[in-house]
Each structure stands twice: as C-alpha cells, then as structure tokens.
C-alpha cells in the first residue's frame, strides 16, 4: 500500500485517541518509576494535536509529521515531549515525496528512532521507548510486524533496569515495572497496525 496524507492524519488521530483513553494507566505506570505524569502530559498534548490536525489540514505526509512534532514539542511536558517531538520532526525531515512506499515509511521511522536516540542520549536496553521502537522497526523490515510483536517488545521492558531518566534513580527497583514511554510507543505502533488493516 502507499502511505498518503489521509493515512498519516488517521494514524496520528488514532494514536492520540489510544493515549487519551489510557491516560490513567500511563500515569500509573509512571507513578511507579517516574514523575507520575506521563499519561496526563501526553493526553494534554495529543488532544491539542487532534485539534491542530483538523484545523491545519496538513498538505502532505511530511507536513503532517512536522505538525505533530511541533505540536508535541510545545504542548507535551516532561521528557516525553522532546522525545516524541524529535521523533516526528526527524521523520518529517526524512521524507521528500508526497506519498510513501513501505520502504520509505520504514526509513522515516528509522530517522525517528535516531532522533529519539540523539535527543535522549540513549539506546536499546535502557528501559525506554527505544525498546519498543527498535524491535518494531526490525519487524517491519522483515514484514513481520504483528500486535504480538509490539506487545512482546513492551513486556520485555519489565525485566530491564532503567539507566536513563527519572527511573534510573531507582536502580534495581525499576526492574519489574513496564516503562511508560515504551507503553505509549506500543500504542503508537498498535495504531499503525490498525491503519494497515483498515486500508
């Protein structure tokens, strides 16, 4: 399939809806190992994104991701705003066509992952959203992305010791908890899968 502007807007609207519906759960997860505000911050910013996407009517996939990046950067508090904002801005910069092929989508997501790694000075295995992004992109490359793959990547964060962000202060006590950023990233990719099924 080709990925066009309508698809990009629908994906981000669906992601926003999933985060808003899971706002309390995300904050509860963050309460265990962080500031306890991940769900509230993300839901606030993504509510704004939903409005902005309707009002601005982005003209291209590139524009859609740029709008998402700028809105999230300015409206989502905490660490997640800069990380998600950097991801979508990096994805936007990686695109120079009106519609994307599957390969171009994967390349854009890889640019997004690089944006997160650069901004967070982090890599896989540190109990962050990267621990969902990396295996998901790998599965997409193999044409093997399923809901189970996303869920497995998320569940693996439970066994990891946090070495980045607020959770790092807990040391070994961070083990046994799901990472909230990984959880919201799982929602992002579940929404991506749902768009595949619709189209």
CSV table of C-alpha atoms in Angstrom, one decimal:
chain,number,residue,atom,x,y,z
A,1,UNK,CA,0.0,0.0,0.0
A,2,UNK,CA,1.0,3.6,-0.3
A,3,UNK,CA,1.0,5.9,2.7
A,4,UNK,CA,-0.6,9.3,2.0
A,5,UNK,CA,-1.6,12.4,3.9
A,6,UNK,CA,-5.0,11.0,4.9
A,7,UNK,CA,-3.3,7.8,6.2
A,8,UNK,CA,-0.8,9.9,8.3
A,9,UNK,CA,-3.6,12.0,9.8
A,10,UNK,CA,-5.7,9.0,10.6
A,11,UNK,CA,-2.7,7.2,12.2
A,12,UNK,CA,-1.9,10.2,14.5
A,13,UNK,CA,-5.6,10.7,15.4
A,14,UNK,CA,-5.9,7.0,16.3
A,15,UNK,CA,-2.7,7.2,18.4
A,16,UNK,CA,-3.9,10.3,20.2
A,17,UNK,CA,-7.2,8.6,21.0
A,18,UNK,CA,-5.5,5.5,22.4
A,19,UNK,CA,-3.3,7.6,24.6
A,20,UNK,CA,-6.2,9.7,25.8
A,21,UNK,CA,-8.2,6.5,26.6
A,22,UNK,CA,-5.1,5.1,28.5
A,23,UNK,CA,-4.2,8.3,30.2
A,24,UNK,CA,-4.7,7.0,33.8
A,25,UNK,CA,-2.8,3.7,33.1
A,26,UNK,CA,0.1,5.6,31.6
A,27,UNK,CA,0.3,7.9,34.6
A,28,UNK,CA,0.0,4.9,37.0
A,29,UNK,CA,2.9,3.2,35.2
A,30,UNK,CA,4.9,6.4,35.5
A,31,UNK,CA,4.0,6.7,39.2
A,32,UNK,CA,5.9,3.5,39.9
A,33,UNK,CA,9.2,4.6,38.3
A,34,UNK,CA,8.9,8.3,37.3
A,35,UNK,CA,7.1,11.5,37.9
A,36,UNK,CA,3.7,10.0,37.5
A,37,UNK,CA,2.6,12.5,34.8
A,38,UNK,CA,3.3,10.7,31.5
A,39,UNK,CA,-0.3,10.0,30.8
A,40,UNK,CA,-1.5,13.4,31.7
A,41,UNK,CA,1.2,15.2,29.7
A,42,UNK,CA,0.8,13.0,26.6
A,43,UNK,CA,-3.0,13.2,26.7
A,44,UNK,CA,-2.9,17.0,27.0
A,45,UNK,CA,-0.5,17.4,24.1
A,46,UNK,CA,-2.3,14.9,21.9
A,47,UNK,CA,-5.7,16.5,22.5
A,48,UNK,CA,-4.1,19.6,21.1
A,49,UNK,CA,-2.6,17.6,18.2
A,50,UNK,CA,-6.1,16.2,17.3
A,51,UNK,CA,-7.4,19.8,17.1
A,52,UNK,CA,-4.4,21.1,15.1
A,53,UNK,CA,-4.7,18.3,12.5
A,54,UNK,CA,-8.3,19.2,11.9
A,55,UNK,CA,-7.7,23.0,11.8
A,56,UNK,CA,-4.5,23.0,9.8
A,57,UNK,CA,-5.3,20.2,7.3
A,58,UNK,CA,-1.7,19.3,6.5
A,59,UNK,CA,-0.9,19.1,2.8
A,60,UNK,CA,1.5,16.1,2.8
A,61,UNK,CA,2.8,13.3,5.0
A,62,UNK,CA,5.9,15.4,5.6
A,63,UNK,CA,3.7,18.3,6.7
A,64,UNK,CA,1.6,16.0,8.9
A,65,UNK,CA,4.7,14.7,10.8
A,66,UNK,CA,6.2,18.2,11.1
A,67,UNK,CA,2.9,19.5,12.6
A,68,UNK,CA,2.9,16.5,15.0
A,69,UNK,CA,6.5,17.2,16.0
A,70,UNK,CA,6.0,20.9,16.6
A,71,UNK,CA,2.7,20.5,18.5
A,72,UNK,CA,4.1,17.7,20.7
A,73,UNK,CA,7.2,19.7,21.4
A,74,UNK,CA,5.3,22.7,22.5
A,75,UNK,CA,2.3,21.1,24.3
A,76,UNK,CA,3.6,17.9,25.9
A,77,UNK,CA,5.5,18.4,29.2
A,78,UNK,CA,8.1,16.2,30.8
A,79,UNK,CA,10.7,14.2,29.0
A,80,UNK,CA,8.2,12.7,26.5
A,81,UNK,CA,7.5,16.0,24.7
A,82,UNK,CA,11.1,16.5,23.4
A,83,UNK,CA,11.5,12.8,22.6
A,84,UNK,CA,8.3,12.3,20.6
A,85,UNK,CA,8.7,15.8,19.1
A,86,UNK,CA,12.2,15.0,18.0
A,87,UNK,CA,11.0,11.6,16.5
A,88,UNK,CA,8.2,13.2,14.4
A,89,UNK,CA,10.4,16.1,13.3
A,90,UNK,CA,13.2,13.7,12.2
A,91,UNK,CA,10.6,11.6,10.3
A,92,UNK,CA,9.4,14.7,8.6
A,93,UNK,CA,12.9,15.7,7.5
A,94,UNK,CA,13.5,12.2,6.1
A,95,UNK,CA,10.5,12.5,3.7
A,96,UNK,CA,10.7,14.2,0.3
A,97,UNK,CA,7.8,12.6,-1.6
A,98,UNK,CA,4.0,13.2,-1.3
A,99,UNK,CA,3.3,9.6,-0.6
A,100,UNK,CA,5.4,6.9,1.0
A,101,UNK,CA,6.1,3.3,0.0
A,102,UNK,CA,6.6,0.8,2.7
A,103,UNK,CA,10.4,1.1,2.4
A,104,UNK,CA,10.2,4.9,2.7
A,105,UNK,CA,7.9,4.6,5.8
A,106,UNK,CA,10.4,2.3,7.5
A,107,UNK,CA,13.2,4.7,6.6
A,108,UNK,CA,11.2,7.6,8.1
A,109,UNK,CA,10.7,5.6,11.3
A,110,UNK,CA,14.4,4.8,11.4
A,111,UNK,CA,15.1,8.5,11.2
A,112,UNK,CA,12.5,9.0,14.0
A,113,UNK,CA,14.3,6.4,16.2
A,114,UNK,CA,17.7,8.1,15.5
A,115,UNK,CA,16.0,11.4,16.6
A,116,UNK,CA,14.9,9.8,19.9
A,117,UNK,CA,18.4,8.3,20.5
A,118,UNK,CA,20.1,11.6,19.8
A,119,UNK,CA,17.8,13.6,22.0
A,120,UNK,CA,17.7,11.2,24.9
A,121,UNK,CA,21.3,10.1,24.5
A,122,UNK,CA,20.0,6.6,24.9
A,123,UNK,CA,20.0,3.3,23.1
A,124,UNK,CA,18.2,-0.1,23.3
A,125,UNK,CA,18.3,-2.0,26.6
A,126,UNK,CA,18.0,1.1,28.9
A,127,UNK,CA,14.3,0.7,29.6
A,128,UNK,CA,12.9,3.5,27.4
A,129,UNK,CA,10.6,3.9,24.4
A,130,UNK,CA,13.6,2.8,22.2
A,131,UNK,CA,13.0,-0.7,23.5
A,132,UNK,CA,9.7,-0.7,21.6
A,133,UNK,CA,10.8,1.4,18.5
A,134,UNK,CA,13.8,-0.7,17.7
A,135,UNK,CA,12.2,-4.2,17.6
A,136,UNK,CA,9.1,-2.8,15.8
A,137,UNK,CA,11.2,-1.3,13.0
A,138,UNK,CA,13.1,-4.5,12.8
A,139,UNK,CA,9.9,-6.5,12.4
A,140,UNK,CA,8.6,-4.0,9.8
A,141,UNK,CA,11.8,-4.6,7.8
A,142,UNK,CA,11.2,-8.3,7.9
A,143,UNK,CA,7.5,-7.7,7.0
A,144,UNK,CA,6.6,-9.5,10.3
A,145,UNK,CA,5.0,-6.8,12.4
A,146,UNK,CA,2.1,-8.0,14.5
A,147,UNK,CA,0.3,-6.9,17.6
A,148,UNK,CA,2.1,-9.8,19.4
A,149,UNK,CA,5.5,-8.4,18.4
A,150,UNK,CA,4.6,-5.0,19.8
A,151,UNK,CA,3.3,-6.5,23.0
A,152,UNK,CA,6.4,-8.7,23.4
A,153,UNK,CA,8.7,-5.7,23.0
A,154,UNK,CA,6.7,-3.8,25.6
A,155,UNK,CA,6.7,-6.7,28.1
A,156,UNK,CA,10.4,-7.0,27.8
A,157,UNK,CA,10.9,-3.6,29.3
A,158,UNK,CA,9.6,-5.0,32.6
A,159,UNK,CA,12.8,-7.1,33.1
A,160,UNK,CA,15.1,-4.2,32.2
A,161,UNK,CA,16.9,-2.0,34.7
A,162,UNK,CA,16.4,1.7,34.0
A,163,UNK,CA,19.6,3.6,33.3
A,164,UNK,CA,18.1,6.7,31.8
A,165,UNK,CA,15.7,9.4,33.1
A,166,UNK,CA,14.0,9.6,36.4
A,167,UNK,CA,13.6,5.8,36.6
A,168,UNK,CA,17.4,5.4,36.7
A,169,UNK,CA,17.4,6.8,40.3
A,170,UNK,CA,15.6,3.6,41.4
A,171,UNK,CA,18.3,1.3,40.1
A,172,UNK,CA,17.3,-2.3,40.6
A,173,UNK,CA,13.9,-1.3,42.0
A,174,UNK,CA,12.9,-0.2,38.4
A,175,UNK,CA,13.0,-3.9,37.4
A,176,UNK,CA,9.5,-5.5,37.4
A,177,UNK,CA,7.8,-2.3,36.0
A,178,UNK,CA,6.8,-1.6,32.4
A,179,UNK,CA,8.3,1.6,31.0
A,180,UNK,CA,5.5,4.2,30.4
A,181,UNK,CA,7.2,5.7,27.3
A,182,UNK,CA,7.5,2.2,25.9
A,183,UNK,CA,3.8,1.7,26.6
A,184,UNK,CA,2.8,4.9,24.8
A,185,UNK,CA,5.1,3.8,21.9
A,186,UNK,CA,3.3,0.5,21.8
A,187,UNK,CA,0.0,2.4,21.4
A,188,UNK,CA,1.6,4.4,18.5
A,189,UNK,CA,2.5,1.2,16.7
A,190,UNK,CA,-0.8,-0.6,17.5
A,191,UNK,CA,-2.5,2.4,15.8
A,192,UNK,CA,-0.1,2.0,12.9
A,193,UNK,CA,-1.1,-1.7,12.5
A,194,UNK,CA,-4.8,-0.7,12.8
A,195,UNK,CA,-4.4,1.6,9.8
A,196,UNK,CA,-2.9,-1.2,7.8
A,197,UNK,CA,-5.9,-3.3,8.5
A,198,UNK,CA,-8.4,-0.5,7.5
A,199,UNK,CA,-6.6,0.2,4.2
